[in-house]
Every structure is written in C-alpha cells, then in structure tokens.
Tab-separated table of C-alpha atoms and ligand atoms in Angstrom:
chain	number	residue	atom	x	y	z
A	182	MET	CA	17.835	-0.157	-12.162
A	183	LYS	CA	14.691	1.812	-12.823
A	184	THR	CA	14.520	5.093	-10.936
A	185	ILE	CA	11.243	6.937	-10.661
A	186	GLU	CA	11.206	10.424	-9.212
A	187	LEU	CA	8.339	11.423	-6.964
A	188	LYS	CA	8.239	15.163	-7.550
A	189	LEU	CA	7.256	17.179	-4.479
A	190	GLY	CA	9.532	20.219	-4.597
A	191	GLU	CA	12.039	20.118	-1.750
A	192	ARG	CA	10.527	16.869	-0.520
A	193	SER	CA	11.070	15.024	-3.813
A	194	TYR	CA	12.588	11.559	-3.637
A	195	ASP	CA	13.534	8.588	-5.766
A	196	ILE	CA	11.904	5.197	-5.960
A	197	HIS	CA	14.445	2.571	-7.071
A	198	VAL	CA	13.132	-0.704	-8.483
A	199	GLU	CA	15.430	-3.577	-9.365
A	200	SER	CA	15.576	-7.311	-8.696
A	201	GLY	CA	18.581	-7.931	-6.437
A	202	LEU	CA	18.540	-4.359	-5.102
A	203	LEU	CA	18.630	-5.424	-1.442
A	204	LYS	CA	22.320	-6.325	-1.744
A	205	LYS	CA	23.116	-2.880	-3.119
A	206	ILE	CA	21.450	-0.910	-0.314
A	207	PRO	CA	24.694	-0.196	1.611
A	208	SER	CA	26.271	1.351	-1.472
A	209	ILE	CA	23.080	3.261	-2.424
A	210	LEU	CA	22.923	4.762	1.088
A	211	ALA	CA	26.677	5.294	1.537
A	212	ASP	CA	26.451	9.008	0.643
A	213	GLN	CA	23.807	9.511	3.342
A	214	ASN	CA	25.879	7.922	6.101
A	215	HIS	CA	27.421	10.641	8.232
A	216	GLY	CA	28.106	8.406	11.222
A	217	GLN	CA	24.545	8.607	12.551
A	218	LYS	CA	22.623	5.639	13.978
A	219	TRP	CA	20.566	3.604	11.504
A	220	ILE	CA	17.583	1.715	12.927
A	221	ILE	CA	15.892	-1.047	10.964
A	222	ILE	CA	12.238	-1.320	12.010
A	223	SER	CA	10.852	-4.680	10.903
A	224	GLN	CA	9.294	-7.956	12.085
A	225	TYR	CA	11.342	-10.864	13.412
A	226	ASN	CA	10.493	-13.219	10.510
A	227	LEU	CA	11.609	-10.536	8.062
A	228	MET	CA	14.798	-9.908	10.026
A	229	GLU	CA	15.566	-13.621	9.602
A	230	LEU	CA	14.709	-13.560	5.903
A	231	PHE	CA	16.447	-10.315	4.928
A	232	GLY	CA	17.118	-7.982	7.858
A	233	PHE	CA	20.071	-9.613	9.616
A	234	ASP	CA	21.859	-9.972	6.310
A	235	LEU	CA	21.169	-6.333	5.430
A	236	MET	CA	22.365	-5.241	8.871
A	237	SER	CA	25.638	-7.134	8.628
A	238	LYS	CA	26.279	-5.710	5.136
A	239	LEU	CA	25.570	-2.201	6.413
A	240	LYS	CA	27.905	-2.693	9.375
A	241	LYS	CA	30.631	-3.959	7.062
A	242	GLU	CA	30.332	-0.697	5.126
A	243	GLY	CA	30.748	1.374	8.294
A	244	PHE	CA	27.101	2.006	9.239
A	245	GLU	CA	26.227	2.017	12.947
A	246	CYS	CA	23.140	-0.145	12.830
A	247	ASP	CA	20.566	-1.670	15.201
A	248	TYR	CA	17.013	-3.010	14.864
A	249	ILE	CA	13.574	-2.980	16.453
A	250	THR	CA	10.853	-5.553	15.760
A	251	LEU	CA	7.090	-5.156	15.703
A	252	PRO	CA	4.524	-7.948	16.066
A	253	ILE	CA	2.854	-9.523	13.028
A	254	GLY	CA	-0.512	-8.238	11.837
A	255	GLU	CA	-2.663	-5.156	12.393
A	256	ALA	CA	-1.979	-5.437	16.142
A	257	ALA	CA	1.384	-3.800	15.389
A	258	LYS	CA	-0.382	-0.632	14.262
A	259	SER	CA	-1.269	0.366	17.818
A	260	MET	CA	-0.499	3.215	20.189
A	261	ASN	CA	1.216	0.652	22.428
A	262	GLU	CA	3.625	-0.609	19.770
A	263	PHE	CA	4.238	2.922	18.558
A	264	SER	CA	5.294	4.107	22.005
A	265	ARG	CA	7.278	0.921	22.641
A	266	ALA	CA	9.317	1.606	19.477
A	267	ILE	CA	9.919	5.213	20.527
A	268	SER	CA	11.076	4.089	24.004
A	269	GLN	CA	13.448	1.561	22.459
A	270	MET	CA	14.925	4.284	20.290
A	271	ILE	CA	15.521	6.466	23.336
A	272	GLU	CA	17.146	3.492	25.061
A	273	MET	CA	19.372	2.984	22.015
A	274	LYS	CA	20.410	6.627	22.345
A	275	CYS	CA	18.931	7.641	19.018
A	276	ASP	CA	18.794	11.368	18.331
A	277	ARG	CA	17.618	13.767	15.648
A	278	SER	CA	20.262	12.528	13.212
A	279	THR	CA	19.066	8.894	13.416
A	280	THR	CA	17.738	7.394	10.187
A	281	ILE	CA	15.055	4.694	10.116
A	282	LEU	CA	14.885	1.895	7.551
A	283	ALA	CA	11.321	0.512	7.377
A	284	LEU	CA	11.765	-3.088	6.224
A	285	GLY	CA	8.444	-4.856	5.764
A	286	GLY	CA	4.922	-4.744	4.430
A	287	GLY	CA	2.359	-1.994	4.894
A	288	VAL	CA	2.060	-2.637	8.611
A	289	VAL	CA	5.764	-2.029	9.263
A	290	GLY	CA	5.879	0.879	6.798
A	291	ASP	CA	2.902	2.641	8.382
A	292	VAL	CA	4.211	2.339	11.955
A	293	ALA	CA	7.874	3.030	11.140
A	294	GLY	CA	6.869	6.040	9.036
A	295	PHE	CA	4.762	7.393	11.884
A	296	VAL	CA	7.615	6.856	14.339
A	297	ALA	CA	9.928	8.730	11.932
A	298	SER	CA	7.435	11.576	11.581
A	299	SER	CA	7.140	12.108	15.323
A	300	PHE	CA	10.419	11.019	16.961
A	301	MET	CA	12.068	14.257	18.134
A	302	ARG	CA	9.653	16.138	15.824
A	303	GLY	CA	10.664	14.129	12.773
A	304	ILE	CA	13.707	12.240	11.519
A	305	GLU	CA	14.648	10.845	8.117
A	306	TYR	CA	13.512	7.428	6.944
A	307	TYR	CA	13.580	5.099	3.948
A	308	GLN	CA	10.958	2.585	2.907
A	309	ILE	CA	12.168	-0.900	1.967
A	310	PRO	CA	8.863	-2.640	1.144
A	311	THR	CA	8.746	-6.437	1.201
A	312	THR	CA	5.134	-7.222	0.197
A	313	LEU	CA	3.682	-6.544	-3.241
A	314	LEU	CA	1.073	-4.283	-1.667
A	315	ALA	CA	3.745	-2.233	0.073
A	316	MET	CA	5.905	-2.061	-3.094
A	317	VAL	CA	3.145	-0.635	-5.271
A	318	ASP	CA	1.121	1.261	-2.723
A	319	SER	CA	1.804	1.848	0.965
A	320	SER	CA	5.543	2.640	0.734
A	321	ILE	CA	4.902	5.465	-1.744
A	322	GLY	CA	3.180	8.718	-0.940
A	323	GLY	CA	4.054	9.284	2.709
A	324	LYS	CA	0.826	8.194	4.416
A	325	THR	CA	1.774	6.852	7.847
A	326	GLY	CA	-0.332	5.886	10.814
A	327	ILE	CA	-1.756	3.578	13.406
A	328	ASN	CA	-5.191	2.308	14.428
A	329	ILE	CA	-7.203	3.173	17.544
A	330	ALA	CA	-10.247	1.457	19.020
A	331	GLU	CA	-12.549	3.793	17.061
A	332	GLY	CA	-11.140	2.755	13.688
A	333	LYS	CA	-8.279	2.081	11.306
A	334	ASN	CA	-5.643	4.694	10.416
A	335	LEU	CA	-7.333	7.367	12.537
A	336	VAL	CA	-4.016	8.645	13.913
A	337	GLY	CA	-1.193	9.440	11.528
A	338	SER	CA	0.483	11.912	9.247
A	339	ILE	CA	1.632	12.525	5.714
A	340	TYR	CA	5.400	12.400	6.024
A	341	GLN	CA	7.513	11.597	2.991
A	342	PRO	CA	10.510	9.245	3.135
A	343	GLN	CA	13.965	10.094	1.764
A	344	GLY	CA	13.627	7.283	-0.724
A	345	VAL	CA	11.955	3.969	-1.521
A	346	LEU	CA	14.138	0.944	-2.257
A	347	ILE	CA	12.301	-1.920	-3.956
A	348	ASP	CA	13.676	-5.387	-4.691
A	349	PRO	CA	10.902	-7.379	-6.440
A	350	ALA	CA	13.003	-10.571	-6.193
A	351	ILE	CA	12.180	-10.829	-2.488
A	352	LEU	CA	8.535	-11.469	-3.339
A	353	GLU	CA	9.572	-15.082	-3.856
A	354	SER	CA	9.073	-15.874	-0.173
A	355	LEU	CA	5.761	-14.021	0.071
A	356	PRO	CA	2.750	-16.339	0.568
A	357	ARG	CA	0.559	-16.708	-2.532
A	358	GLU	CA	-2.489	-15.057	-0.909
A	359	GLU	CA	-0.416	-11.978	-0.088
A	360	VAL	CA	0.713	-11.828	-3.730
A	361	ILE	CA	-2.899	-12.001	-4.923
A	362	SER	CA	-3.831	-9.274	-2.471
A	363	GLY	CA	-1.068	-7.037	-3.887
A	364	LEU	CA	-2.207	-7.793	-7.417
A	365	GLY	CA	-5.531	-6.216	-6.468
A	366	GLU	CA	-3.809	-2.839	-6.148
A	367	VAL	CA	-1.787	-3.443	-9.340
A	368	ILE	CA	-4.999	-4.060	-11.316
A	369	LYS	CA	-6.445	-0.910	-9.735
A	370	TYR	CA	-3.700	1.258	-11.280
A	371	GLY	CA	-4.415	-0.131	-14.745
A	372	ALA	CA	-8.159	0.319	-14.271
A	373	ILE	CA	-7.993	3.992	-13.225
A	374	ARG	CA	-5.070	5.220	-15.312
A	375	ASP	CA	-3.619	2.960	-18.034
A	376	VAL	CA	-5.676	0.576	-20.155
A	377	GLU	CA	-2.601	-0.792	-21.928
A	378	PHE	CA	-1.106	-1.741	-18.565
A	379	LEU	CA	-4.439	-3.340	-17.623
A	380	ASN	CA	-4.381	-5.438	-20.798
A	381	ASN	CA	-0.789	-6.487	-20.097
A	382	ILE	CA	-1.718	-7.532	-16.550
A	383	SER	CA	-4.590	-9.553	-17.967
A	384	GLU	CA	-2.214	-11.457	-20.254
A	385	TRP	CA	0.401	-11.908	-17.507
A	386	LEU	CA	-2.242	-13.396	-15.204
A	387	ASP	CA	-2.771	-16.300	-17.607
A	388	ASP	CA	0.527	-17.652	-16.329
A	389	ILE	CA	0.802	-16.279	-12.824
A	390	ASP	CA	3.914	-18.375	-12.044
A	391	SER	CA	5.929	-16.352	-14.529
A	392	PHE	CA	4.287	-13.019	-13.715
A	393	PRO	CA	6.833	-10.241	-14.471
A	394	PHE	CA	6.756	-8.572	-11.059
A	395	GLU	CA	9.635	-6.208	-11.757
A	396	LYS	CA	7.882	-4.727	-14.802
A	397	ALA	CA	4.512	-4.555	-13.093
A	398	VAL	CA	5.904	-2.946	-9.928
A	399	GLN	CA	7.782	-0.346	-11.989
A	400	ARG	CA	4.674	0.746	-13.913
A	401	ALA	CA	2.489	0.736	-10.784
A	402	CYS	CA	5.045	2.904	-8.959
A	403	GLU	CA	5.183	5.337	-11.878
A	404	ILE	CA	1.423	5.765	-11.761
A	405	LYS	CA	1.303	6.181	-7.980
A	406	ALA	CA	4.240	8.626	-8.017
A	407	GLU	CA	2.588	10.715	-10.729
A	408	ILE	CA	-0.718	10.900	-8.866
A	409	VAL	CA	0.900	11.760	-5.512
A	410	SER	CA	3.069	14.489	-7.078
A	411	LEU	CA	-0.025	16.108	-8.507
A	412	ASP	CA	-2.099	15.807	-5.322
A	413	GLU	CA	-0.141	14.934	-2.173
A	414	ARG	CA	-2.946	15.648	0.317
A	415	GLU	CA	-5.789	13.904	-1.504
A	416	ASP	CA	-7.757	17.003	-2.456
A	417	GLY	CA	-8.602	15.650	-5.897
A	418	LEU	CA	-6.752	13.256	-8.175
A	419	ARG	CA	-5.362	11.092	-5.337
A	420	LYS	CA	-8.959	10.126	-4.515
A	421	LEU	CA	-8.882	7.911	-7.618
A	422	LEU	CA	-6.582	5.574	-5.715
A	423	ASN	CA	-9.646	4.667	-3.669
A	424	PHE	CA	-11.191	2.798	-6.603
A	425	GLY	CA	-12.739	-0.368	-5.172
A	426	HIS	CA	-12.048	0.844	-1.642
A	427	THR	CA	-15.519	2.060	-0.544
A	428	VAL	CA	-16.976	-1.441	-0.605
A	429	GLY	CA	-13.505	-2.891	0.050
A	430	HIS	CA	-13.085	-1.080	3.377
A	431	ALA	CA	-16.635	-2.005	4.383
A	432	LEU	CA	-15.936	-5.695	3.647
A	433	GLU	CA	-12.769	-5.545	5.740
A	434	ALA	CA	-14.590	-3.908	8.641
A	435	HIS	CA	-17.592	-6.272	8.415
A	436	LEU	CA	-15.631	-9.515	8.169
A	437	GLY	CA	-13.093	-8.377	10.741
A	438	PHE	CA	-9.573	-7.269	9.942
A	439	GLY	CA	-7.391	-10.296	9.419
A	440	ARG	CA	-10.246	-12.390	7.928
A	441	ILE	CA	-9.907	-10.875	4.458
A	442	ARG	CA	-6.785	-9.265	3.051
A	443	HIS	CA	-6.922	-5.620	2.031
A	444	GLY	CA	-6.205	-6.294	-1.651
A	445	GLU	CA	-8.741	-9.125	-1.775
A	446	ALA	CA	-11.399	-6.764	-0.423
A	447	VAL	CA	-10.353	-4.181	-3.036
A	448	LEU	CA	-10.663	-6.754	-5.839
A	449	LEU	CA	-14.245	-7.476	-4.752
A	450	GLY	CA	-14.878	-3.762	-4.276
A	451	MET	CA	-13.713	-3.080	-7.854
A	452	LYS	CA	-16.280	-5.563	-9.163
A	453	CYS	CA	-18.997	-3.614	-7.326
A	454	ALA	CA	-17.621	-0.272	-8.534
A	455	GLY	CA	-17.495	-1.608	-12.109
A	456	TRP	CA	-21.148	-2.635	-11.908
A	457	ILE	CA	-22.099	0.788	-10.472
A	458	SER	CA	-20.146	2.543	-13.250
A	459	GLU	CA	-22.080	0.517	-15.815
A	460	GLN	CA	-25.461	1.229	-14.155
A	461	LEU	CA	-24.745	4.966	-14.246
A	462	GLY	CA	-23.894	4.755	-17.941
A	463	PHE	CA	-20.207	5.635	-17.468
A	464	LEU	CA	-18.680	2.271	-18.354
A	465	SER	CA	-19.856	0.170	-21.288
A	466	PRO	CA	-21.148	-3.332	-20.505
A	467	LEU	CA	-18.356	-4.775	-22.637
A	468	GLU	CA	-15.665	-2.914	-20.691
A	469	ASN	CA	-17.166	-3.924	-17.348
A	470	LYS	CA	-17.161	-7.504	-18.555
A	471	SER	CA	-13.452	-7.360	-19.362
A	472	LEU	CA	-12.696	-5.798	-15.971
A	473	ASN	CA	-14.485	-8.718	-14.311
A	474	LYS	CA	-12.717	-11.226	-16.523
A	475	ILE	CA	-9.354	-9.921	-15.313
A	476	ILE	CA	-10.350	-9.905	-11.626
A	477	ASP	CA	-11.806	-13.409	-11.935
A	478	LYS	CA	-8.417	-14.748	-12.992
A	479	LEU	CA	-7.504	-14.519	-9.300
A	480	THR	CA	-8.850	-16.716	-6.520
A	481	LEU	CA	-11.099	-14.562	-4.376
A	482	PRO	CA	-12.492	-15.257	-0.911
A	483	ASN	CA	-16.107	-16.314	-0.587
A	484	VAL	CA	-18.223	-13.468	0.772
A	485	SER	CA	-21.660	-14.972	0.128
A	486	LYS	CA	-22.567	-14.559	3.798
A	487	VAL	CA	-21.958	-10.823	4.111
A	488	ASP	CA	-24.971	-8.845	5.189
A	489	PRO	CA	-25.724	-5.912	2.820
A	490	ASN	CA	-27.178	-3.807	5.649
A	491	THR	CA	-24.024	-4.168	7.713
A	492	ILE	CA	-21.901	-3.287	4.678
A	493	LEU	CA	-24.027	-0.191	4.200
A	494	SER	CA	-23.602	0.859	7.813
A	495	PHE	CA	-19.816	0.710	7.376
A	496	VAL	CA	-20.029	2.717	4.131
A	497	LYS	CA	-22.015	5.364	6.043
A	498	LYS	CA	-19.462	5.402	8.854
A	499	ASP	CA	-16.656	5.849	6.322
A	500	LYS	CA	-18.571	8.709	4.716
A	501	LYS	CA	-18.982	10.460	8.092
A	502	VAL	CA	-15.208	10.369	8.612
A	503	ARG	CA	-14.820	11.980	5.171
A	504	ASN	CA	-16.828	15.188	5.795
A	505	GLY	CA	-20.139	13.536	4.989
A	506	ILE	CA	-19.554	13.406	1.234
A	507	LEU	CA	-19.103	10.113	-0.540
A	508	HIS	CA	-16.704	10.641	-3.450
A	509	PHE	CA	-17.291	7.287	-5.059
A	510	VAL	CA	-14.659	6.310	-7.610
A	511	VAL	CA	-16.166	5.151	-10.902
A	512	LEU	CA	-14.672	4.323	-14.284
A	513	ASP	CA	-15.574	6.432	-17.307
A	514	ALA	CA	-13.696	3.862	-19.352
A	515	LEU	CA	-11.065	1.233	-18.665
A	516	GLY	CA	-7.958	3.212	-17.747
A	517	LYS	CA	-9.979	6.301	-16.892
A	518	GLY	CA	-11.083	6.708	-13.290
A	519	ASN	CA	-13.295	9.536	-12.060
A	520	THR	CA	-15.163	10.463	-8.897
A	521	SER	CA	-18.923	10.769	-8.693
A	522	GLU	CA	-21.200	12.096	-5.993
A	523	LEU	CA	-24.209	10.499	-7.669
A	524	VAL	CA	-23.724	7.061	-6.198
A	525	SER	CA	-26.627	6.343	-3.847
A	526	GLU	CA	-26.593	4.019	-0.895
A	527	THR	CA	-29.206	1.837	-2.623
A	528	LEU	CA	-26.954	1.466	-5.648
A	529	ILE	CA	-24.039	0.422	-3.429
A	530	MET	CA	-26.234	-2.098	-1.649
A	531	ASN	CA	-27.520	-3.505	-4.953
A	532	SER	CA	-23.985	-3.797	-6.315
A	533	LEU	CA	-23.196	-6.393	-3.660
A	534	LYS	CA	-25.131	-8.976	-5.692
A	535	VAL	CA	-22.164	-9.215	-8.085
A	536	ILE	CA	-19.924	-10.574	-5.332
A	537	ARG	CA	-22.301	-12.446	-3.018
B	167	NAD	N1	0.230	4.017	3.923
B	167	NAD	C1	-0.497	3.722	2.880
B	167	NAD	O1	-0.615	4.491	1.926
B	167	NAD	C2	-1.188	2.391	2.841
B	167	NAD	C3	-1.766	1.948	1.647
B	167	NAD	C4	-2.350	0.694	1.629
B	167	NAD	C5	-2.329	-0.112	2.760
B	167	NAD	N2	-1.749	0.351	3.900
B	167	NAD	C6	-1.698	-0.488	5.110
B	167	NAD	O2	-0.889	-1.612	4.834
B	167	NAD	C7	-1.241	-2.663	5.731
B	167	NAD	C8	-1.226	-3.974	4.989
B	167	NAD	O3	0.052	-4.199	4.469
B	167	NAD	P1	0.487	-5.594	3.808
B	167	NAD	O4	-0.595	-6.094	2.960
B	167	NAD	O5	1.818	-5.382	3.225
B	167	NAD	O6	0.520	-6.596	5.051
B	167	NAD	P2	1.588	-6.863	6.205
B	167	NAD	O7	2.508	-5.744	6.377
B	167	NAD	O8	0.807	-7.310	7.375
B	167	NAD	O9	2.414	-8.112	5.627
B	167	NAD	C9	1.790	-9.356	5.435
B	167	NAD	C10	2.583	-10.511	6.040
B	167	NAD	O10	3.615	-10.901	5.147
B	167	NAD	C11	4.862	-11.034	5.837
B	167	NAD	N3	5.880	-10.686	4.840
B	167	NAD	C12	6.169	-9.464	4.383
B	167	NAD	N4	7.061	-9.523	3.388
B	167	NAD	C13	7.381	-10.832	3.221
B	167	NAD	C14	8.237	-11.532	2.322
B	167	NAD	N5	8.926	-10.903	1.363
B	167	NAD	N6	8.304	-12.874	2.460
B	167	NAD	C15	7.564	-13.532	3.390
B	167	NAD	N7	6.730	-12.914	4.238
B	167	NAD	C16	6.627	-11.586	4.149
B	167	NAD	C17	4.743	-10.074	6.985
B	167	NAD	O11	5.615	-10.419	8.017
B	167	NAD	C18	3.274	-10.201	7.351
B	167	NAD	O12	3.080	-11.267	8.207
B	167	NAD	C19	-2.587	-2.280	6.328
B	167	NAD	O13	-2.404	-1.923	7.677
B	167	NAD	C20	-3.015	-1.058	5.525
B	167	NAD	O14	-3.774	-0.146	6.289
B	167	NAD	C21	-1.187	1.575	3.961
B	168	ZN	ZN1	-5.566	-0.074	-0.978
C-alpha cells in the first residue's frame, strides 16, 4: 500500500492507494471506531456495486452502519439534496460523534464533504473516491460544496477529511468516457509539475487498455497533496491546478453541464492554454506540439459549434467571481506551470481556433 501524507499541521491526513483496498477498509478504520454511527453517503448504483458489500463487512467488524443515497449527476449538488441528507441523518439519530464515509465520484464527495462540514458544526469524514477524477482530484484537498441557480460551487467550504482511501481496481466498472475525463486531470498534473510523469503518461496512453492506474493515481495524488500542503486556501501555488480550467469551465457552462464532462472540457482547455503559452513566448512550439500529441491520444468531444463570444462571456463571469483578476495558468515549460495576468480576452478568444 502506498501512503501519501497530506501535511496540514493538526489537520494532516493520509491518502492510501492500493488495488484491492476496499476490502481492507474495516480493518484500516477499526482504530477509529468508538461505537459511533457510521453513515455511507453514496448513490444507489454505487451501493449495489460496492457499498452494500462494504457495509456488511463493516457491520461484521462491529461498526454501527447505515447509508444515505443521492441522485446521479450535478442535480445531487443542490441545496435540496443537501438538506434532505441532513434531515435523514437527524432521523437516523446521528450526533456529533457520527462519521461519514463519502463513497462515490466528485458529486458525492462534494456533497458529503459539505454535509460533514456543517452537520452539528462539523463531524469527521473519509473520502472513498470511485471515479478517476475523484481519486486524483476532488477527494483530496478538502474543497466541498454545492451549486445554486447563480452558478456552480458557489456555496461550500474547505473542510479536510480524516483520510482518503483509494482502490484503483474499482475503476474497472467505470464507463470509458469517465476514465478519459479523469485522465484529463492526470495529464494536467504532469503538465504543471512533472515532465517525466507526463512522458510516462504519454507512453501509457499508447495502450490504454493496460494503463497502470495504480501508479498514475499514486503520482497524481502525491502532486496534489504537495500543492495543497503548501497552499491550502488557493492564495498562490494551488492556482496552478486550474491549468486548462479557464476555457474548460467556460465550455462546460456554454454547452450545459452534463453535455461535456469536466475532464474533457479541461483537456480542450489545456490545448487552448498551451497555444496561449506558446504565443506569449513561454512554451516552445516543440513542447506545445508534444502536449497536443498527448492530449490527442484521447477521444475528445466535438466542440466545433461553440460560439467564441459566448465562451468569452463565461470567462468574464468567472473572472468577476474571482475578484476581477484573471490569473491564467500558462506553462513556462512542460512540467512547469505558472500564472500570468498578461492573458487578454482577445488571446483567449483566438485560442479557441485550436479546438473548434
Ligand atoms: N472538490 C473538488 O476539489 C473538486 C475537484 C474537481 C471536480 N469536482 C466536482 O466533481 C464533480 C464531478 O465528479 P465526477 O467526474 O467524479 O462525476 P460523478 O461523481 O458524477 O460520477 C460520474 C458517474 O459515474 C458513476 N460512478 C462512479 N464511480 C463508478 C464506478 N467505479 N463504476 C461505475 N460507475 C461509477 C457515478 O454514479 C456517476 O453516475 C463535479 O461536480 C465537480 O464540480 C470537485
Ligand atoms: Zn478539474
């Protein structure tokens, strides 16, 4: 088992990564069981795949365990579902000692984490991510939240879990498009922080059916953990994790959430950001070409019909939410991300030609 420590003083925690880990969860958590209630927050399909089995193993080891399900999709990240989960916990007689197990992708992790951060002013929780995106990104770093009519993730908190338990073997049941979406974030880590990792990913992608997920997830988690320990509240370094996300978020908003996956939008956004980095003289043409070659190994959605003006309006909206300054993430080299305030709206609009 690979254990990565996310160092945050008193709030430090371990990220465990190992194929087959799911079966070991009762023994890993045994020390933390003091007779309190354990609530698995998940989705019904995931309960059938992994949750009911996990629950019966936990019960066998003396855990008092129950579960709550959320709907599928972004609809679960709503005020309604959030308060429904809280009410169910009250009904189940949960109290301040209750521990939540968030079993699912980013949607489950974001809602369950937010429930944990606010139920009776905050209770303990663990992340058990089941999508590639959640394993390498959303389960680590403590960002939790829900959406409101005015926009995505506008209500939430930074609230760290007690631990993250990752079993890459369960990716086997994940639909191919979800895997590709997660690979978008994996490539991002190589691009901003580790060129050797990026080159490995490139080689691994030549035979995607034997992609070494365990290795890739471990390295991605190390990079995310390092960045979060250095900058938990996104004052500086953590901004680099937004590489590909300025255009990516705008594509998601323009096409409508659910029409393009987050990681797919990020993959396209990284192509735009690579082009911008080259135009500004940060990234050499050769390096930008290899970045594109890697991204093009994946099947990407067709976005030829997106309207550049609409994309720009979403970029502007995003900027407004972020104090009016656009910290655009560029690459100084492959494996070396940086932020720049020099990126104009015209440049962003022109960059769309590389994906349209
Ligand atoms: N908190 C953060 O730091 C952070 C970071 C990035 C993204 N996010 C959020 O994450 C969300 C997206 O998460 P996601 O991409 O994991 O999508 P998701 O949670 O919607 O999961 C995708 C689908 O796959 C199914 N699924 C999950 N694991 C499975 C498995 N092992 N086998 C079969 N099916 C499985 C789910 O039931 C769901 O239908 C967005 O809401 C985004 O805002 C949060
Ligand atoms: Zn992302």
